[in-house]
Coordinates of C-alpha atoms in Angstrom, one line a residue:
Chain A
X1 CA 23.9 45.8 64.6
X2 CA 25.0 48.9 66.6
X3 CA 24.1 47.2 70.0
X4 CA 26.4 44.3 69.0
X5 CA 29.4 46.7 68.3
X6 CA 31.3 45.9 71.5
X7 CA 31.5 42.1 70.5
X8 CA 32.0 42.9 66.8
X9 CA 35.3 44.9 67.5
X10 CA 36.8 41.6 68.7
X11 CA 34.8 39.1 66.7
X12 CA 35.6 40.5 63.3
X13 CA 39.4 40.2 63.6
X14 CA 39.1 36.8 65.2
X15 CA 37.0 35.4 62.3
X16 CA 39.1 37.2 59.7
X17 CA 42.3 35.7 61.1
X18 CA 41.0 32.3 60.1
X19 CA 40.1 33.5 56.5
X20 CA 43.5 35.2 56.1
X21 CA 45.0 31.7 56.7
X22 CA 42.9 29.9 54.5
X23 CA 42.7 32.4 51.6
X24 CA 46.4 33.4 52.0
X25 CA 47.3 29.7 51.1
X26 CA 46.2 30.3 47.5
X27 CA 46.4 34.1 47.3
X28 CA 49.0 35.5 49.5
X29 CA 48.5 39.2 48.3
X30 CA 44.7 39.1 49.4
X31 CA 45.7 38.6 53.0
X32 CA 47.1 42.3 53.1
X33 CA 43.9 43.8 51.8
X34 CA 41.8 41.5 54.2
X35 CA 43.7 42.6 57.2
X36 CA 43.3 46.3 56.2
X37 CA 39.6 46.0 55.7
X38 CA 39.2 44.0 59.1
X39 CA 41.0 46.8 61.1
X40 CA 39.0 49.5 59.3
X41 CA 35.8 47.8 60.5
X42 CA 37.1 47.4 63.9
X43 CA 38.1 51.0 64.1
X44 CA 34.6 52.0 62.9
X45 CA 32.9 49.8 65.6
X46 CA 35.3 51.2 68.1
X47 CA 34.4 54.6 67.2
X48 CA 30.6 53.9 67.5
X49 CA 31.4 52.5 71.1
X50 CA 33.3 55.7 71.9
X51 CA 30.5 58.0 70.6
X52 CA 28.0 55.9 72.6
X53 CA 30.0 56.1 75.7
X54 CA 30.5 59.9 75.5
X55 CA 26.8 60.6 74.8
X56 CA 24.9 57.9 76.7
X57 CA 27.2 56.4 79.2
X58 CA 29.3 53.2 79.9
X59 CA 28.3 50.1 77.9
X60 CA 27.8 46.6 79.6
X61 CA 27.7 43.9 76.8
X62 CA 26.7 40.4 78.1
X63 CA 28.1 37.6 75.9
X64 CA 25.1 35.1 74.9
X65 CA 22.9 37.3 77.2
X66 CA 24.1 35.5 80.4
X67 CA 23.7 38.1 83.1
X68 CA 26.9 39.7 84.6
X69 CA 28.6 37.6 87.5
X70 CA 27.9 34.4 85.7
X71 CA 28.5 35.2 82.1
X72 CA 31.3 37.1 80.5
X73 CA 30.9 40.8 80.5
X74 CA 32.6 43.4 78.1
X75 CA 32.5 46.6 80.1
X76 CA 33.3 49.7 78.2
X77 CA 33.7 53.0 80.0
X78 CA 35.5 56.2 79.0
X79 CA 39.0 55.0 79.3
X80 CA 38.9 51.7 77.5
X81 CA 36.7 53.0 74.6
X82 CA 39.6 55.5 73.9
X83 CA 42.2 52.8 74.2
X84 CA 40.3 50.4 72.0
X85 CA 40.0 53.1 69.2
X86 CA 43.8 53.7 69.6
X87 CA 44.7 49.8 69.3
X88 CA 42.5 49.4 66.1
X89 CA 43.8 52.6 64.5
X90 CA 47.4 51.6 65.3
X91 CA 46.7 48.2 63.8
X92 CA 45.1 49.7 60.7
X93 CA 48.1 51.9 60.2
X94 CA 50.7 49.3 60.5
X95 CA 48.9 47.0 58.4
X96 CA 49.0 49.4 55.5
X97 CA 52.6 50.1 56.3
X98 CA 53.7 46.4 56.4
X99 CA 53.0 45.5 52.7
X100 CA 56.5 46.3 51.3
X101 CA 58.4 45.6 54.4
X102 CA 56.9 42.1 54.8
X103 CA 57.4 41.2 51.2
X104 CA 61.1 42.2 51.5
X105 CA 61.8 40.7 54.9
X106 CA 59.6 37.5 55.0
X107 CA 58.9 36.6 51.4
X108 CA 56.7 33.6 51.4
X109 CA 55.4 33.8 55.0
X110 CA 52.9 36.7 54.1
X111 CA 49.7 35.0 55.1
X112 CA 51.1 33.6 58.3
X113 CA 52.3 37.1 59.3
X114 CA 48.9 38.5 58.7
X115 CA 47.0 35.9 60.5
X116 CA 49.3 36.2 63.6
X117 CA 48.9 39.9 63.3
X118 CA 45.2 39.8 63.4
X119 CA 45.1 37.4 66.2
X120 CA 47.5 39.4 68.3
X121 CA 45.2 42.4 67.8
X122 CA 42.2 40.4 68.6
X123 CA 43.9 39.6 72.0
X124 CA 44.8 43.2 72.6
X125 CA 41.4 44.4 71.8
X126 CA 39.7 41.8 74.0
X127 CA 42.0 42.6 77.0
X128 CA 40.9 46.3 76.8
X129 CA 37.2 45.6 76.5
X130 CA 36.6 42.6 78.9
X131 CA 35.3 43.1 82.4
X132 CA 36.1 39.5 83.3
X133 CA 39.3 38.8 85.3
X134 CA 39.8 35.4 83.8
X135 CA 38.7 36.2 80.3
X136 CA 41.6 38.8 80.6
X137 CA 44.1 36.0 81.3
X138 CA 43.0 34.0 78.2
X139 CA 43.3 37.0 76.0
X140 CA 46.5 38.1 77.5
X141 CA 48.0 34.7 76.5
X142 CA 46.5 34.7 73.1
X143 CA 48.3 38.1 72.5
X144 CA 51.4 36.8 74.1
X145 CA 51.7 33.5 72.1
X146 CA 51.1 35.3 68.9
X147 CA 53.6 38.0 69.6
X148 CA 56.3 35.3 70.4
X149 CA 55.6 33.7 66.8
X150 CA 55.5 37.3 65.3
X151 CA 58.8 38.4 66.9
X152 CA 60.7 35.0 66.1
X153 CA 59.8 35.3 62.3
X154 CA 62.8 37.1 61.3
X155 CA 65.1 34.2 62.5
X156 CA 68.8 34.6 63.6
X157 CA 69.2 36.3 66.9
X158 CA 65.5 36.7 67.3
X159 CA 65.1 33.2 68.4
X160 CA 67.1 33.6 71.5
X161 CA 65.7 37.0 72.3
X162 CA 62.0 35.6 71.8
X163 CA 62.9 32.7 74.0
X164 CA 63.8 35.0 76.9
X165 CA 60.6 37.0 76.3
X166 CA 58.6 33.8 76.4
X167 CA 60.0 32.8 79.6
X168 CA 59.4 36.3 81.2
X169 CA 56.1 36.8 79.6
X170 CA 54.9 33.3 80.9
X171 CA 56.1 34.3 84.4
X172 CA 54.1 37.6 84.2
X173 CA 51.0 35.9 83.0
X174 CA 51.2 33.1 85.7
X175 CA 51.6 35.6 88.4
X176 CA 48.4 37.5 87.1
X177 CA 46.5 34.0 87.1
X178 CA 47.7 33.3 90.6
X179 CA 46.5 36.7 91.7
X180 CA 43.1 36.0 90.0
X181 CA 43.0 32.7 92.0
X182 CA 43.5 34.5 95.4
X183 CA 40.7 36.9 94.4
X184 CA 38.5 33.9 93.4
X185 CA 39.2 32.2 96.8
X186 CA 38.3 35.5 98.7
X187 CA 35.2 36.5 96.7
X188 CA 34.0 33.4 94.6
X189 CA 33.7 35.8 91.6
X190 CA 35.5 36.5 88.4
X191 CA 33.6 39.6 87.1
X192 CA 35.7 42.7 88.0
X193 CA 32.8 45.0 89.1
X194 CA 31.4 42.0 91.3
X195 CA 34.9 41.4 92.9
X196 CA 35.1 45.2 93.6
X197 CA 31.8 45.2 95.5
X198 CA 32.7 42.1 97.6
X199 CA 36.3 43.1 98.6
X200 CA 35.2 46.7 99.5
X201 CA 32.5 45.3 101.9
X202 CA 34.8 42.9 103.8
X203 CA 37.9 44.1 105.6
X204 CA 41.0 43.7 103.6
X205 CA 42.6 40.4 104.3
X206 CA 46.0 39.0 103.5
X207 CA 44.5 37.1 100.6
X208 CA 43.5 40.4 98.8
X209 CA 46.9 41.6 99.5
X210 CA 48.4 38.5 98.0
X211 CA 46.1 38.9 95.0
X212 CA 47.2 42.6 94.5
X213 CA 50.8 41.9 94.8
X214 CA 50.8 39.0 92.2
X215 CA 48.6 40.9 89.8
X216 CA 50.8 44.0 90.0
X217 CA 54.1 42.1 89.7
X218 CA 52.8 40.0 86.7
X219 CA 51.7 43.2 85.1
X220 CA 55.1 45.0 85.7
X221 CA 56.8 42.0 84.1
X222 CA 54.6 42.2 81.1
X223 CA 55.1 45.9 80.6
X224 CA 58.9 45.8 81.4
X225 CA 59.2 48.1 84.3
X226 CA 62.8 48.6 84.9
X227 CA 64.3 45.7 86.9
X228 CA 62.0 43.4 84.9
X229 CA 62.8 45.0 81.5
X230 CA 65.7 42.8 80.3
X231 CA 63.7 40.8 77.7
X232 CA 62.2 43.9 75.9
X233 CA 65.1 45.5 74.0
X234 CA 66.6 42.5 72.3
X235 CA 63.0 40.9 71.5
X236 CA 62.1 44.1 69.9
X237 CA 65.3 45.1 68.2
X238 CA 65.7 41.7 66.3
X239 CA 62.2 41.4 65.2
X240 CA 60.8 42.0 61.7
X241 CA 60.3 45.7 61.3
X242 CA 56.6 45.5 60.9
X243 CA 56.4 43.4 64.1
X244 CA 58.2 45.8 66.2
X245 CA 56.1 48.7 64.6
X246 CA 52.9 46.8 66.0
X247 CA 54.3 45.5 69.4
X248 CA 56.2 48.6 70.5
X249 CA 53.2 50.9 70.6
X250 CA 50.6 48.4 72.0
X251 CA 51.9 45.5 74.1
X252 CA 53.4 47.5 77.0
X253 CA 50.7 50.1 76.8
X254 CA 47.9 47.6 77.1
X255 CA 49.8 46.0 80.2
X256 CA 49.7 49.5 81.6
X257 CA 46.0 49.6 80.9
X258 CA 45.5 46.4 82.8
X259 CA 47.5 47.8 85.8
X260 CA 45.1 51.0 85.6
X261 CA 42.0 48.8 85.3
X262 CA 43.0 46.7 88.2
X263 CA 43.7 49.7 90.4
X264 CA 40.5 51.4 89.5
X265 CA 37.9 48.8 88.8
X266 CA 38.9 45.8 91.1
X267 CA 40.8 47.4 94.0
X268 CA 39.9 50.9 95.1
X269 CA 41.7 54.2 95.9
X270 CA 41.3 53.8 99.7
X271 CA 42.8 50.3 99.7
X272 CA 45.8 51.2 97.4
X273 CA 46.7 54.6 98.9
X274 CA 45.5 54.6 102.4
X275 CA 45.7 51.0 103.6
X276 CA 48.9 49.8 101.7
X277 CA 50.7 53.1 101.2
X278 CA 53.3 51.9 98.9
X279 CA 53.1 54.8 96.7
X280 CA 56.4 56.3 97.5
X281 CA 58.2 53.1 96.8
X282 CA 56.6 52.5 93.5
X283 CA 57.2 56.2 92.3
X284 CA 60.8 55.6 93.2
X285 CA 60.8 52.5 91.1
X286 CA 59.3 54.5 88.3
X287 CA 62.0 57.2 88.8
X288 CA 64.7 54.5 88.6
X289 CA 62.9 53.0 85.4
X290 CA 62.9 56.5 83.7
X291 CA 66.6 57.3 84.5
X292 CA 67.8 53.9 83.7
X293 CA 65.9 53.8 80.5
X294 CA 67.3 57.2 79.5
X295 CA 70.8 56.5 80.2
X296 CA 70.8 53.0 78.5
X297 CA 69.1 54.8 75.5
X298 CA 72.1 57.3 75.3
X299 CA 74.6 54.3 75.1
X300 CA 73.0 52.8 71.9
X301 CA 74.1 53.3 68.5
X302 CA 71.3 51.3 66.8
X303 CA 68.2 53.6 66.5
X304 CA 65.9 50.8 66.9
X305 CA 67.5 49.6 70.2
X306 CA 67.6 53.2 71.4
X307 CA 63.9 53.4 70.9
X308 CA 63.2 50.3 72.8
X309 CA 65.1 51.7 75.7
X310 CA 63.0 54.8 75.5
X311 CA 59.9 52.6 75.9
X312 CA 61.4 51.4 79.1
X313 CA 61.6 55.1 80.3
X314 CA 58.2 55.9 79.0
X315 CA 56.8 53.0 81.2
X316 CA 58.4 54.7 84.2
X317 CA 56.2 57.7 83.3
X318 CA 52.9 55.9 83.2
X319 CA 53.6 53.7 86.4
X320 CA 54.9 56.7 88.2
X321 CA 51.8 58.9 87.2
X322 CA 49.3 56.4 88.1
X323 CA 50.9 55.8 91.6
X324 CA 51.2 59.4 92.4
X325 CA 47.6 59.1 93.7
X326 CA 46.2 62.3 92.4
X327 CA 43.9 63.4 89.7
X328 CA 46.6 65.0 87.6
X329 CA 48.9 62.2 87.8
X330 CA 46.3 59.7 86.8
X331 CA 45.1 62.0 84.0
X332 CA 48.7 62.2 82.8
X333 CA 49.1 58.4 83.0
X334 CA 45.9 57.6 81.1
X335 CA 46.5 60.4 78.5
X336 CA 50.1 59.1 78.0
X337 CA 48.9 55.7 77.0
X338 CA 47.3 57.2 74.0
X339 CA 50.0 59.7 73.5
X340 CA 52.9 57.3 73.9
X341 CA 51.1 54.8 71.6
X342 CA 51.0 57.1 68.9
X343 CA 54.5 58.6 69.3
X344 CA 56.2 55.3 69.5
X345 CA 54.3 54.1 66.4
X346 CA 55.5 57.3 64.5
X347 CA 59.1 56.9 65.5
X348 CA 59.1 53.1 64.8
X349 CA 57.4 53.7 61.4
X350 CA 59.9 56.2 60.5
X351 CA 62.8 53.9 61.6
X352 CA 61.0 51.1 59.5
X353 CA 61.1 53.5 56.5
X354 CA 64.9 54.1 57.0
X355 CA 65.6 50.3 57.3
X356 CA 63.6 49.6 54.3
X357 CA 65.6 52.0 52.3
X358 CA 69.1 52.2 53.9
X359 CA 69.3 48.7 55.3
X360 CA 70.2 49.3 58.8
X361 CA 69.5 51.7 61.6
X362 CA 72.8 52.6 63.0
X363 CA 73.7 56.1 63.8
X364 CA 76.4 56.3 61.3
X365 CA 74.2 55.4 58.4
X366 CA 72.0 58.3 59.2
X367 CA 74.3 60.7 57.3
X368 CA 72.6 62.8 54.6
X369 CA 69.3 61.2 55.5
X370 CA 67.4 64.5 55.5
X371 CA 68.2 65.1 51.8
X372 CA 67.5 61.4 50.9
X373 CA 64.2 60.9 52.6
X374 CA 62.7 64.3 53.6
X375 CA 59.1 63.1 54.1
X376 CA 60.3 60.3 56.4
X377 CA 62.4 62.6 58.4
X378 CA 59.4 65.0 58.6
X379 CA 57.5 62.3 60.4
X380 CA 60.4 61.3 62.4
X381 CA 61.0 64.8 63.6
X382 CA 57.3 65.2 64.7
X383 CA 57.5 62.0 66.6
X384 CA 60.9 63.1 68.2
X385 CA 59.4 66.5 69.2
X386 CA 56.4 64.8 70.7
X387 CA 58.9 62.3 72.6
X388 CA 60.8 65.4 74.0
X389 CA 57.7 67.3 74.8
X390 CA 57.6 70.3 72.3
X391 CA 54.0 72.1 72.7
X392 CA 51.7 71.5 69.9
X393 CA 52.4 67.7 70.0
X394 CA 50.5 65.5 72.5
X395 CA 53.9 64.5 74.2
X396 CA 54.0 67.9 75.8
X397 CA 50.4 67.7 77.4
X398 CA 50.8 64.3 78.9
X399 CA 54.2 65.5 80.5
X400 CA 52.4 68.7 81.7
X401 CA 49.8 66.7 83.5
X402 CA 52.5 64.2 84.9
X403 CA 54.5 67.2 86.1
X404 CA 51.6 69.0 87.7
X405 CA 50.7 65.6 89.3
X406 CA 54.3 65.3 90.6
X407 CA 54.2 68.9 91.9
X408 CA 50.9 68.2 93.8
X409 CA 52.1 65.2 95.5
X410 CA 55.4 66.8 96.2
X411 CA 57.3 64.0 94.7
X412 CA 60.3 66.0 93.6
X413 CA 62.3 63.0 92.4
X414 CA 59.7 62.1 89.9
X415 CA 59.5 65.6 88.6
X416 CA 63.2 65.9 88.2
X417 CA 63.2 62.4 86.6
X418 CA 60.7 63.7 84.1
X419 CA 62.8 66.8 83.2
X420 CA 66.0 64.7 82.9
X421 CA 64.3 62.3 80.7
X422 CA 63.1 65.2 78.4
X423 CA 66.6 66.6 78.2
X424 CA 67.9 63.2 77.4
X425 CA 65.4 62.8 74.7
X426 CA 66.4 66.2 73.3
X427 CA 70.2 65.1 73.2
X428 CA 69.3 61.8 71.6
X429 CA 67.1 63.2 68.9
X430 CA 69.2 66.3 68.1
X431 CA 72.3 63.8 67.8
X432 CA 70.4 62.2 65.1
X433 CA 69.5 65.6 63.4
X434 CA 73.1 66.6 63.7
X435 CA 74.2 63.5 61.8
X436 CA 71.5 63.3 59.4
X437 CA 71.3 66.9 58.4
X438 CA 74.8 68.3 58.7
X439 CA 77.0 65.3 57.9
X440 CA 77.1 64.3 54.1
X441 CA 77.5 60.8 53.0
X442 CA 81.3 59.8 52.9
X443 CA 81.2 58.8 49.2
X444 CA 79.6 62.0 48.2
X445 CA 81.9 64.6 49.9
X446 CA 81.4 68.1 48.6
X447 CA 85.0 68.6 47.4
X448 CA 84.3 66.4 44.3
X449 CA 81.5 68.9 43.2
X450 CA 78.8 66.3 43.7
X451 CA 77.1 67.8 46.6
X452 CA 73.7 66.5 45.6
X453 CA 72.5 63.4 47.4
X454 CA 69.9 61.6 45.5
X455 CA 66.5 61.6 46.8
X456 CA 65.2 58.1 47.5
X457 CA 62.1 58.2 49.4
X458 CA 60.3 55.1 50.9
X459 CA 57.1 53.9 48.8
X460 CA 54.0 55.7 49.4
X461 CA 52.2 52.9 51.2
X462 CA 54.7 53.4 54.0
X463 CA 54.8 57.2 53.9
X464 CA 50.9 57.6 54.4
X465 CA 50.6 55.8 57.7
X466 CA 53.8 57.6 58.9
X467 CA 52.5 61.1 58.0
X468 CA 49.1 60.3 59.2
X469 CA 50.5 59.2 62.6
X470 CA 52.5 62.4 62.7
X471 CA 49.3 64.4 62.1
X472 CA 47.4 62.4 64.8
X473 CA 50.2 63.4 67.1
X474 CA 49.6 67.1 66.5
X475 CA 45.8 66.6 66.3
X476 CA 45.6 64.9 69.7
X477 CA 47.7 67.6 71.1
X478 CA 45.3 70.3 69.8
X479 CA 42.3 68.4 71.2
X480 CA 43.9 67.6 74.6
X481 CA 41.3 69.6 76.5
X482 CA 38.3 67.7 74.9
X483 CA 39.9 64.4 75.5
X484 CA 40.7 65.1 79.1
X485 CA 37.3 66.6 79.7
X486 CA 35.1 64.3 78.0
X487 CA 36.9 60.9 78.4
X488 CA 39.5 61.0 81.1
X489 CA 38.0 63.1 83.9
X490 CA 34.7 61.1 84.0
X491 CA 36.7 57.9 84.5
X492 CA 38.8 59.4 87.1
X493 CA 35.8 60.9 89.1
X494 CA 34.7 57.2 89.8
X495 CA 37.9 56.3 91.2
X496 CA 39.1 59.3 93.2
Chain B
X1 CA 51.2 21.2 112.9
X2 CA 47.6 21.8 112.7
X3 CA 48.2 24.6 110.1
X4 CA 50.0 21.9 108.0
X5 CA 47.2 19.4 108.1
X6 CA 44.6 22.1 107.3
X7 CA 46.4 23.4 104.3
X8 CA 48.7 20.7 103.0
X9 CA 47.3 20.9 99.6
X10 CA 48.2 24.6 99.2
X11 CA 51.6 23.8 100.8
X12 CA 52.4 21.2 98.2
X13 CA 51.2 23.7 95.5
X14 CA 53.5 26.3 96.7
X15 CA 56.4 23.9 96.7
X16 CA 55.6 22.7 93.2
X17 CA 55.3 26.3 92.0
X18 CA 58.5 27.5 93.6
X19 CA 60.4 24.6 92.0
X20 CA 59.1 25.5 88.7
X21 CA 59.9 29.3 89.2
X22 CA 63.4 28.6 90.4
X23 CA 63.9 26.4 87.4
X24 CA 62.7 28.9 85.0
X25 CA 65.1 31.7 86.3
X26 CA 68.2 29.7 87.7
X27 CA 68.8 26.8 85.2
X28 CA 70.8 27.4 82.1
X29 CA 69.5 24.8 79.8
X30 CA 66.7 25.9 77.7
X31 CA 64.7 22.7 77.6
X32 CA 65.1 22.5 81.4
X33 CA 63.7 26.1 81.6
X34 CA 60.7 25.1 79.6
X35 CA 60.0 22.0 81.6
X36 CA 60.2 24.1 84.8
X37 CA 57.7 26.4 83.1
X38 CA 55.5 23.5 82.7
X39 CA 55.8 22.5 86.4
X40 CA 55.2 26.1 87.4
X41 CA 51.9 26.0 85.2
X42 CA 50.7 22.6 86.8
X43 CA 51.4 24.2 90.1
X44 CA 48.8 26.9 89.5
X45 CA 46.5 24.4 87.9
X46 CA 46.6 22.3 91.0
X47 CA 46.1 25.4 93.0
X48 CA 42.8 26.2 91.3
X49 CA 41.6 22.7 91.4
X50 CA 42.3 22.1 95.0
X51 CA 40.4 25.3 95.9
X52 CA 37.2 24.0 94.2
X53 CA 37.5 20.4 95.6
X54 CA 35.3 19.3 98.4
X55 CA 35.8 16.1 100.7
X56 CA 33.6 13.2 99.3
X57 CA 32.1 15.2 96.5
X58 CA 31.7 13.7 92.9
X59 CA 31.9 15.3 89.5
X60 CA 29.5 18.1 89.1
X61 CA 27.1 16.3 86.8
X62 CA 23.4 16.0 88.3
X63 CA 22.0 12.5 87.5
X64 CA 18.3 13.0 86.8
X65 CA 16.1 10.1 88.4
X66 CA 12.9 9.1 86.7
X67 CA 9.7 7.3 87.9
X68 CA 8.1 4.2 86.2
X69 CA 6.1 6.6 84.0
X70 CA 9.5 8.2 82.7
X71 CA 8.6 11.5 84.5
X72 CA 11.5 13.3 86.1
X73 CA 11.5 13.0 89.9
X74 CA 12.1 16.3 91.6
X75 CA 15.2 15.9 93.8
X76 CA 16.9 18.4 96.1
X77 CA 20.5 19.1 95.1
X78 CA 23.1 19.5 97.9
X79 CA 26.0 21.7 97.1
X80 CA 28.4 19.7 99.1
X81 CA 27.9 16.6 97.0
X82 CA 29.5 18.2 93.9
X83 CA 32.9 19.6 93.2
X84 CA 33.1 23.3 92.1
X85 CA 32.8 23.1 88.3
X86 CA 34.0 26.7 87.8
X87 CA 37.6 26.1 88.8
X88 CA 37.9 22.9 86.7
X89 CA 36.4 24.8 83.5
X90 CA 39.1 27.6 84.2
X91 CA 41.8 25.1 84.3
X92 CA 40.8 23.4 81.0
X93 CA 41.6 26.7 79.3
X94 CA 44.7 27.1 81.4
X95 CA 45.8 23.7 80.3
X96 CA 45.3 24.5 76.6
X97 CA 47.3 27.7 77.1
X98 CA 50.0 25.8 78.8
X99 CA 50.3 23.2 76.1
X100 CA 50.5 25.9 73.3
X101 CA 53.2 27.8 75.2
X102 CA 55.2 24.7 75.8
X103 CA 54.9 23.7 72.2
X104 CA 55.9 27.0 70.9
X105 CA 58.8 27.3 73.4
X106 CA 60.1 23.7 72.3
X107 CA 59.8 24.8 68.6
X108 CA 61.9 28.0 69.6
X109 CA 64.4 25.9 71.4
X110 CA 64.8 23.8 68.2
X111 CA 65.5 26.7 66.1
X112 CA 67.9 28.1 68.7
X113 CA 69.8 24.9 68.7
X114 CA 70.1 25.0 64.8
X115 CA 71.2 28.6 65.0
X116 CA 73.8 28.4 67.8
X117 CA 74.5 24.7 67.9
X118 CA 74.0 24.9 71.8
X119 CA 71.1 24.7 74.3
X120 CA 73.4 26.0 77.2
X121 CA 72.6 29.7 77.9
X122 CA 76.1 30.8 78.6
X123 CA 77.4 29.1 75.5
X124 CA 74.8 30.9 73.4
X125 CA 75.8 34.2 75.0
X126 CA 79.3 33.6 74.1
X127 CA 78.5 32.7 70.5
X128 CA 76.6 36.1 70.2
X129 CA 79.5 38.3 71.4

């Protein structure tokens, strides 16, 4: 059972998606419980894999026992063991959270939502685990197709927003496929480790350059790096709350992971940073992404939309960190995938609770929210502190590594962009605190001697995931040293 | 000229793909966008198939010959007689993905039309503001 754990992480949600659809037709309520059990199991197996990777070493799992260059290999090393665990935990928490929200927003579509939800996470887990370049494309499309359906579920403006995402997402995936095609022409192989050996032996040709370019542009489209970001804010804003809670922390971060995986496991450090030498251009693009995301976030009145622009800025952090080309930058980028996954989740869950109770997420309806929903706002504050980068939370540590990386690489514009972005985040979140804490609801002005605002907290099944995530943010922050020493540094050692 | 003769399959593929990509980004009718997307994907499928094709090769199925006592005859297999099956298998998957994406896109277009009463991107943008 234990040696099959890498396959089970993906196979369990895949099969359970089928059962959720069938059982959900007769018993819609069971699908919720089934989804939670599925991701609890996935998390357990992901944890087993992580433990094995740390104590013994990287796992190579051959599907059907076909040897590596011919069969499909699941290659688990220190980085993706950590990210798989993050994905399954996020899916588990969002599954718990979604119960009331889906019942309210989607009504009779409950089983459809959960089967799509499970399939989407199957795709994301597979992308993270696989060591086969074409297998990655198929799983990328599985997760993309299910995410289009999930985003469009709420109807109205979501349709056209999802349509734009579909066009951009397909362009991204097709570019990736084209890049894999070039690699196949050059090497005759689809296994990432095998391709890496073959292209490091021959001189780097234009075919390899084209492959690298197509794969990178494809992934930048998928992760919404700044000039290619236009699909993201609308698609995530008009989606059902639970969908954006699931997609915002996972989709873009998994694309960043694919970029890191391609840079480290297929192409190598010497090729990217010494032969091509694009790092200054890409870091500048990342700087523009950070600044543009922050400025656009300042303009928004809707909190959900504001957070989607913050995602665009955070993508700049990770791309910039990875392209600095030193150990600290790369550590920061890898660590920030985990940190940003959980802090985006925390903020979106908090906004989800607010939308569930208040009805919308505009800044003006935040008045008196701290008295009304104290527990929700506690979670929101911890998420916001992590986004700003206040010490015990994990957001501080990833920013610290990124800033040290920028200092080492002497790319001052990236360093300044990181600081400006932190300042903008501080302004954004303190604006919400100001409105929420100091401004009373208009109908309950204190001059009528009714200063009391009724406490009206979100249901317990929504609060538990939120506060767990908030706890995780602090927990990950406190164990930063261990995560970096045992998980991220062994991975980077092979690359640099 | 020799370049064109040697690589004409790739040149045709690039033309098809660029037509599709241009249509996806530049056309404003949503259905036209989707059909351009299908053309783009077809270009990629042709790209993969043509990289695995060989001149004078047949389908990659080995026909086993038997002697009069129904024992298999050992035969030497020449790689050049068969097309590369790998790219064809890969594209079988890509075709399925393409059909699914196109179907989902058309379903979305239908919903967009019933929501905004238009398939023209500019008119939809106008109805939003």
